[in-house]
XYZ file of C-alpha atoms in Angstrom:
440
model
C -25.051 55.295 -75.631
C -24.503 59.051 -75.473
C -26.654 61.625 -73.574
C -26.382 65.217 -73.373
C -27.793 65.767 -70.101
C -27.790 69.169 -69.580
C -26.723 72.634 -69.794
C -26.141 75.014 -66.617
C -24.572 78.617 -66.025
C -21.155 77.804 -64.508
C -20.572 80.941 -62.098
C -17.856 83.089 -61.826
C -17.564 86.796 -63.434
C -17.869 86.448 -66.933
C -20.691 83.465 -66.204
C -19.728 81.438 -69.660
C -22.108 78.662 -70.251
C -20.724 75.412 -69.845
C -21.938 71.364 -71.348
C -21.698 68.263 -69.050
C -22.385 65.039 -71.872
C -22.466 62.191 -70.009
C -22.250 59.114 -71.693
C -22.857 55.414 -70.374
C -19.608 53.469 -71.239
C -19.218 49.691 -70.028
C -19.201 49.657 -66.477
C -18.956 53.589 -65.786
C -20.385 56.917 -66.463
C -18.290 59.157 -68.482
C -18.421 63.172 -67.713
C -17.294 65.477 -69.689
C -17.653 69.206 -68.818
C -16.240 71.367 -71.404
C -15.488 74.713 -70.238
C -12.343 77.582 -70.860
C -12.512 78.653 -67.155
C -9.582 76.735 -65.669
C -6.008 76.336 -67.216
C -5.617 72.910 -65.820
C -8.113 70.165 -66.442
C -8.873 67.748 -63.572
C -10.045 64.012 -63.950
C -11.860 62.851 -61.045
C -13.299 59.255 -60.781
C -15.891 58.376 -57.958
C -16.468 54.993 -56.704
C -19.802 54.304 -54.854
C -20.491 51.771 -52.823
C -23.279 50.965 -49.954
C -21.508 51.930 -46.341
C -20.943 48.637 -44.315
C -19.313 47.709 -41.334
C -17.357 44.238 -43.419
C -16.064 47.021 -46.488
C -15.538 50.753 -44.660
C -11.940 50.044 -43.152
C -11.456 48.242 -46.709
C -12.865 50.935 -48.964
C -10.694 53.387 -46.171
C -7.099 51.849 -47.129
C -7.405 50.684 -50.962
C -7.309 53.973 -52.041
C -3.878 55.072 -50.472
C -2.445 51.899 -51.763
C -3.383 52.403 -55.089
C -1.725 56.178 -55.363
C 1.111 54.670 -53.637
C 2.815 52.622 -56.400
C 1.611 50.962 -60.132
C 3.001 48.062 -62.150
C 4.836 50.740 -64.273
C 5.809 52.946 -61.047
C 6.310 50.159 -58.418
C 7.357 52.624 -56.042
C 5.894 56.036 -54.482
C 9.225 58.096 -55.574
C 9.020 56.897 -59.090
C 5.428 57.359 -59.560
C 5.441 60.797 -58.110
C 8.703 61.548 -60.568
C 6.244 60.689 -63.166
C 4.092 63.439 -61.724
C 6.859 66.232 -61.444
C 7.428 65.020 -65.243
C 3.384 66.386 -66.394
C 4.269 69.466 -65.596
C 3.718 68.778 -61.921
C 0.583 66.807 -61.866
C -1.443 66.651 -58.474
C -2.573 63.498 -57.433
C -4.431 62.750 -54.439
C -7.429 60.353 -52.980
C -9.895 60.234 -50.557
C -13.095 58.757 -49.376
C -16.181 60.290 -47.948
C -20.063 59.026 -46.751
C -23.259 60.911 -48.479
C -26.187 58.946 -47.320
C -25.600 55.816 -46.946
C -22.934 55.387 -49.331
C -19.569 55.185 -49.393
C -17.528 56.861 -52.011
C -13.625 56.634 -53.023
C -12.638 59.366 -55.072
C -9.077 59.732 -57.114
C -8.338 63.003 -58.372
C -5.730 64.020 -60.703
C -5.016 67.751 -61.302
C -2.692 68.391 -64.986
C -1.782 71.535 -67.317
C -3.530 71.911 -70.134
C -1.519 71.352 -73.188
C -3.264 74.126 -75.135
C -1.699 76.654 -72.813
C 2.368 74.958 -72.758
C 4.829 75.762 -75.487
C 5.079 72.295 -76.902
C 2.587 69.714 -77.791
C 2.586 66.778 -75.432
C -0.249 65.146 -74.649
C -0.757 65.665 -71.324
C -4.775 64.987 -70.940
C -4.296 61.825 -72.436
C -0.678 60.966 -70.454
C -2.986 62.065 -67.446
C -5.961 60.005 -68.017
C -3.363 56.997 -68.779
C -1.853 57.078 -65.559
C -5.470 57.524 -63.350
C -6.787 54.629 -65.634
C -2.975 52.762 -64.133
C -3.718 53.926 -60.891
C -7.063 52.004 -60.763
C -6.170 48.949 -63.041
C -3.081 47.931 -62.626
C -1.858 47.804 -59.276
C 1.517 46.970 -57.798
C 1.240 43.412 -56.933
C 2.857 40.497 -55.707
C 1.631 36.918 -56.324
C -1.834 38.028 -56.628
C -1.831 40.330 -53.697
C -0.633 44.159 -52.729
C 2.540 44.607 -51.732
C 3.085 43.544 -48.282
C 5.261 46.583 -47.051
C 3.105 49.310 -48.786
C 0.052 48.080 -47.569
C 1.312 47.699 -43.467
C 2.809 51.446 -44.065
C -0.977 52.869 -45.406
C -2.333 50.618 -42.675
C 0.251 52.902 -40.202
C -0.766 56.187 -41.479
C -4.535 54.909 -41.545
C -4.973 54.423 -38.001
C -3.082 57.660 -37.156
C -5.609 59.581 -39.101
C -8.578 57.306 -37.178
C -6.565 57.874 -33.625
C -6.141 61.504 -34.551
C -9.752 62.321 -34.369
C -9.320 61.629 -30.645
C -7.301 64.559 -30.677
C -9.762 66.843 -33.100
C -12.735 67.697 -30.252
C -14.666 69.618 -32.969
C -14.553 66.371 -35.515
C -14.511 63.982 -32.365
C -18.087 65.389 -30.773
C -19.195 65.406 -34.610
C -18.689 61.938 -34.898
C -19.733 60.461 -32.056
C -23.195 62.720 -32.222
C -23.557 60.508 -35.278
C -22.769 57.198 -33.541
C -24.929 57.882 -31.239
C -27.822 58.718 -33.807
C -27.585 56.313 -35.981
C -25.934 53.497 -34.440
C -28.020 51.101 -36.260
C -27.604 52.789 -39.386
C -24.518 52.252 -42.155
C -24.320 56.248 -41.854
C -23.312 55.919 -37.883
C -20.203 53.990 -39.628
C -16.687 56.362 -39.398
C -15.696 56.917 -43.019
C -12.292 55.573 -42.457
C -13.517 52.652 -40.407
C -11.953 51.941 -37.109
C -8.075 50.457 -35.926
C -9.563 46.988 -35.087
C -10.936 46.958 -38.640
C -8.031 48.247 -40.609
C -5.548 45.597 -38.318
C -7.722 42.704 -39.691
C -6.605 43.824 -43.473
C -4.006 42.059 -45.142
C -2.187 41.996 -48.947
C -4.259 38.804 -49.848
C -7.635 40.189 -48.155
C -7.474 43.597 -49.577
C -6.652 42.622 -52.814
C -9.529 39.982 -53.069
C -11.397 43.686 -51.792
C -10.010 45.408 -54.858
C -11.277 43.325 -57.348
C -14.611 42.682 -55.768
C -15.032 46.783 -55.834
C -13.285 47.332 -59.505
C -16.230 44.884 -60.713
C -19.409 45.748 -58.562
C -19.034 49.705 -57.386
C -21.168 52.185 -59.496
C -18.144 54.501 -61.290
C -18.655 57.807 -62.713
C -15.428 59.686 -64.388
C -15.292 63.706 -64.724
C -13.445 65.391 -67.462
C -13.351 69.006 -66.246
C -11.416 71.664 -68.648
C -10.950 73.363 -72.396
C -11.077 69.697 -73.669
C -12.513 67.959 -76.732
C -15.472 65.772 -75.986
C -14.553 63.300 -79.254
C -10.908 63.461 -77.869
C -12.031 62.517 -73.982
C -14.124 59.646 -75.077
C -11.300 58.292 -77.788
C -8.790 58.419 -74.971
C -11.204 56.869 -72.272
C -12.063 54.714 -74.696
C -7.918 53.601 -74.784
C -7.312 53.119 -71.327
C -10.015 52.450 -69.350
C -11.912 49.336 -69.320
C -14.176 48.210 -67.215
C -16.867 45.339 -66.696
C -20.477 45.640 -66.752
C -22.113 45.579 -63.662
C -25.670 46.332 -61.803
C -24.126 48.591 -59.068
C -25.930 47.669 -55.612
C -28.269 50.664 -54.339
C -28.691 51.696 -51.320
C -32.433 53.575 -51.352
C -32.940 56.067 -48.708
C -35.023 55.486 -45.843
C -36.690 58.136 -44.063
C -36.088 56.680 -40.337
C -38.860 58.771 -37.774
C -37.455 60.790 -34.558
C -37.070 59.354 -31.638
C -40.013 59.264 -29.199
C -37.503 60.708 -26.271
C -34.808 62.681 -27.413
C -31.559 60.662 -26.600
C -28.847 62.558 -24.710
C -25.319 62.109 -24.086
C -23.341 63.313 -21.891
C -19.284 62.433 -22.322
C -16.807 63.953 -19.602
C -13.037 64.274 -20.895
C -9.852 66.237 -20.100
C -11.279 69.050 -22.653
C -10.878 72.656 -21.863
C -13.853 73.636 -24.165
C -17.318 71.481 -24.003
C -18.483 70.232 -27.244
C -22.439 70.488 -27.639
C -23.999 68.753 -30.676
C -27.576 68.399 -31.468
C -28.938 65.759 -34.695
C -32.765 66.536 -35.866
C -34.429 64.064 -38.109
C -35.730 66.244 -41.424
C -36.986 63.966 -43.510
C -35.946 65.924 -46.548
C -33.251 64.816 -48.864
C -31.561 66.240 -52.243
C -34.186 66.267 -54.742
C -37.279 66.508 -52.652
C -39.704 69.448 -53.749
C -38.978 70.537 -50.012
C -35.159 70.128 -49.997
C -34.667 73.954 -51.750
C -36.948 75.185 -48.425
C -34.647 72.825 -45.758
C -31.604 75.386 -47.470
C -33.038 78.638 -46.991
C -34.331 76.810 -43.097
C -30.819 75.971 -42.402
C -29.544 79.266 -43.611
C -31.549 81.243 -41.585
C -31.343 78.920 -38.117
C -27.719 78.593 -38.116
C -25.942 78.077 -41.420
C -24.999 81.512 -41.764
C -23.042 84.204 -39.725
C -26.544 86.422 -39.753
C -28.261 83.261 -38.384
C -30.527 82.688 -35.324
C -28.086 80.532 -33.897
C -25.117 82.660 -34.221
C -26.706 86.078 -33.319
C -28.197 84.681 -30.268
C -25.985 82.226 -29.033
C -22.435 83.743 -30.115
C -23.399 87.314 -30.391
C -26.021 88.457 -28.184
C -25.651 85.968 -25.134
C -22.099 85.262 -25.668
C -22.277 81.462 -24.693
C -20.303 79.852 -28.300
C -16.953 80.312 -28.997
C -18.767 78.751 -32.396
C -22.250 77.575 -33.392
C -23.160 76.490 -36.416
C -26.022 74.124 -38.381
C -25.444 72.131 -41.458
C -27.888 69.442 -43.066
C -26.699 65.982 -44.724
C -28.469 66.096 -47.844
C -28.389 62.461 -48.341
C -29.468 61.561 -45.272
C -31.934 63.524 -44.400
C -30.249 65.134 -40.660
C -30.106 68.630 -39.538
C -26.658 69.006 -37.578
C -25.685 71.830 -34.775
C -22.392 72.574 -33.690
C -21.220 74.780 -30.980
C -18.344 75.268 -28.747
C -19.168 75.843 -25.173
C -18.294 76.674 -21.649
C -19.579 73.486 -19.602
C -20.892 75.485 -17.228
C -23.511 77.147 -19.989
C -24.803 73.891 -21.192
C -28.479 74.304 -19.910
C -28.444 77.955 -20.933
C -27.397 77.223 -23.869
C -29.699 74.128 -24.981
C -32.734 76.526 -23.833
C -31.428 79.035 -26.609
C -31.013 76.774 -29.144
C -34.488 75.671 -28.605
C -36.282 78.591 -28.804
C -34.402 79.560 -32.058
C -36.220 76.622 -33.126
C -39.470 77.239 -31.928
C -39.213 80.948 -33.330
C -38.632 79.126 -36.689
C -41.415 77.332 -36.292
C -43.756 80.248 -35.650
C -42.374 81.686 -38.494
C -40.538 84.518 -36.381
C -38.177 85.984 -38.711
C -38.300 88.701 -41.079
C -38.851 88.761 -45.426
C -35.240 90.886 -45.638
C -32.976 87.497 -43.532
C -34.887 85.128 -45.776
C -33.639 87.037 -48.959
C -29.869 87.807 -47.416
C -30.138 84.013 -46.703
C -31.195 83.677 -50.468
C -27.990 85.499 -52.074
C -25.758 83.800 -49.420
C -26.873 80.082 -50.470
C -26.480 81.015 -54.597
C -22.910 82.655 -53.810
C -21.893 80.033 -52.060
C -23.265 77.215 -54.372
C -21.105 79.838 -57.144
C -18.041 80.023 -55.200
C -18.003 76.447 -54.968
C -18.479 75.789 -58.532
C -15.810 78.095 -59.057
C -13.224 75.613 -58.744
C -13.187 71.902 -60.892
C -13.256 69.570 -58.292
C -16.327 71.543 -56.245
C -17.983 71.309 -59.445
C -17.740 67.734 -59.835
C -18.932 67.128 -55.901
C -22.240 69.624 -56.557
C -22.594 67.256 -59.808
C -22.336 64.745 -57.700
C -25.345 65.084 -55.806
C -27.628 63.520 -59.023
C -25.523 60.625 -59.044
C -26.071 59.760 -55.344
C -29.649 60.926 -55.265
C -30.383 60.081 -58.447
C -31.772 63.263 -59.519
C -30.996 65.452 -62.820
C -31.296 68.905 -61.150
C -29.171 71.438 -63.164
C -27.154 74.433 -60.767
C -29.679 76.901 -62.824
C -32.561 74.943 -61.313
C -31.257 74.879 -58.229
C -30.795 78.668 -57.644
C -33.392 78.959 -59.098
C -35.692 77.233 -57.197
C -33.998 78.623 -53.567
C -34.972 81.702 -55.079
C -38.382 80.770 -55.331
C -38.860 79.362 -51.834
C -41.768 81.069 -49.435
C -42.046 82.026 -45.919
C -44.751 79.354 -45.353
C -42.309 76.527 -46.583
C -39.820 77.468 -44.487
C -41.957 77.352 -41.786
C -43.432 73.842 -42.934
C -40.152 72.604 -42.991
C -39.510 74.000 -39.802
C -41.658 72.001 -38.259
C -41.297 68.929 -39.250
C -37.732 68.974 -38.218
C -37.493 66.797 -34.966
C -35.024 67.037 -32.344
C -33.389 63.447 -32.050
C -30.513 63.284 -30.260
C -28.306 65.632 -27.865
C -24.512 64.582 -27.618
C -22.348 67.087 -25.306
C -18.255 66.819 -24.498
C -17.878 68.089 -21.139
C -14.612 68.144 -19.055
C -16.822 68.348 -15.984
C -19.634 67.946 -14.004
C -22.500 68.674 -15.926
C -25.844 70.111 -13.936
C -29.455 68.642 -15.047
């Protein structure tokens, strides 16, 4: 079945207009966005999954084994030979939460043949080896290779240790742990060490095939291609089962009736204050566009409450910051303190908010805040693969909202909906990293 789905203005100078035609193959989504912006065309494939405690160190590890070695390239040296041979091809994985899902992502980067002196067919040589990649694995006996999976498993739990080490990402993550430790989104993407040391060849594999069959798929074409020449390659190589992916709807989970705070002392030079609201809001919700321009104005932005009063004015953040998880429907703040500033501090903070709620800021900051969200939401565009994650957003959602739309409607957003939304974001928990004493 083949759907055009939309048309959007792609941003960037000369602001060509670009197609995405998506069209429901067996078993996955195919996306092809034709545009002559980029000299390269990048293939991107998204797995989604619900986030659980059994599958996250699972879902963690399977992609680094899979760009580690295929049955064609049964080690890392030959298959990234093969790479250097595409005109140096990029390949690279990774996995990340939005909501309550969790999503493995394999992206491969490749020169676009209309732009080389010969003819070789590198789209299709590149959607070949990302359709090897995923479906035909280096195995042994019906299982990974032992060696390749125990030296992922290594450089696994170095990246899940290392977060120790990362205070910013460390306070980050345990804010949401604290917030939503009942919730698959209080789950660490990459799992944790006593998870990933349960995995083995046999066990991961019986994973792999479990995911290949059940996870919701959705591939991105992203370049100067052919759409007839996409689908006859994709058509080729990849092959998938049909499946009912399982869905994960999104449940809008009340504040707290006392705020929960933490308080964490460690050897840190610099405390660590973060604050989770509940908003209620999520990507596609007629209030969503008014939770941006909110967030903008409170403390997404460097002309932001948060930043002018904490940072600038009072001098108390070495950094302060708010971001919202559209998925999930949480408003985060971020800020770097001096322990010893931690009350002062928390009072600021709070009266930014209550000045948002009274509506206390000005028509110009909500139309500076405006421009900054569409330039941003451009800039990110502006490159393939932060295309494909703003894309993204109607596949997790599910929504159809086009980028036009979306500017469109920030731009449209009023003072009283900001201030609507303002109040009916609720202060949840406070998590702080302190390396001492911390007064009451």
């Amino acid at each position: 079945m083949r759907m055009l789905v939309y048309t959007y203005l792609l941003g960037g100078s000369d602001m060509s207009r670009v197609n995405q035609t998506t069209i429901q193959k067996q078993g996955y989504n195919l996306n092809i966005i034709q545009t002559e912006k980029y000299k390269t065309n990048s293939i991107v494939l998204k797995m989604k999954a619900p986030l659980s405690k059994e599958t996250v160190s699972y879902r963690a590890l399977l992609p680094q084994v899979l760009q580690s070695s295929t049955e064609n390239y049964p080690t890392t040296t030959s298959l990234r030979a093969h790479l250097e041979e595409l005109y140096g091809a990029a390949l690279y994985v990774n996995v990340s939460k939005k909501g309550e899902y969790h999503i493995m992502t394999f992206t491969l980067e490749i020169a676009n043949e209309k732009f080389l002196s010969d003819s070789e067919p590198l789209l299709e040589k590149g959607i070949e080896l990302l359709s090897e990649v995923l479906l035909q694995p280096h195995l042994h006996q019906d299982a990974f290779i032992n060696k390749e999976v125990e030296q992922e498993k290594r450089a696994l739990k170095q990246r899940i240790q290392s977060l120790n080490d990362d205070k910013m990402k460390y306070s980050s993550i345990r804010l949401v742990e604290e917030m939503c430790g009942d919730e698959p989104y209080g789950l660490e993407v990459n799992g944790s060490v006593e998870l990933v040391e349960q995995i083995t060849p046999d066990n991961l594999y019986a994973y792999y095939k479990h995911a290949i069959e059940t996870d919701e798929v959705d591939l991105y074409i992203v370049g100067d291609v052919s759409e007839k020449q996409a689908e006859a390659i994709c058509n080729k190589y990849l092959h998938l089962t049909a499946r009912k992916p399982e869905q994960q709807p999104y449940r809008n989970i009340p504040a707290r009736d006392e705020v929960k705070e933490v308080k964490e002392q460690q050897d840190v030079q610099q405390g660590k204050l973060n604050i989770g609201y509940r908003t209620g809001i999520i990507y596609g919700d007629d209030k969503y566009y008014a939770l941006q321009v909110f967030n903008g104005i409170f403390g997404g932005f460097s002309h932001s409450k948060l930043f002018m009063q904490v940072r600038e004015k009072n001098s108390l953040a070495y950094y302060v910051a708010s971001r919202i998880e559209s998925h999930k429907g949480l408003l985060m703040v971020m800020s770097g303190i001096q322990s010893e500033n931690y009350v002062k501090t928390l009072t600021i903070i709070r009266e930014q908010m209550d000045a948002m709620q009274k509506g206390d800021f000005s028509d110009e900051i909500i139309e500076q805040t405006k421009a900054v969200i569409e330039n941003q939401l451009l800039e990110t565009i502006d490159h393939p693969v932060g295309l494909v994650e703003v894309l993204y957003h109607n596949v997790v959602a599910p929504k159809k909202i086009t980028i036009d739309e979306w500017i469109n409607e920030v731009q449209k957003v009023k003072r009283d909906e900001i201030i609507a939304v303002a109040n009916q974001v609720q202060l949840d928990t406070i998590y702080f990293l302190t390396g001492t004493e911390v007064p009451n």
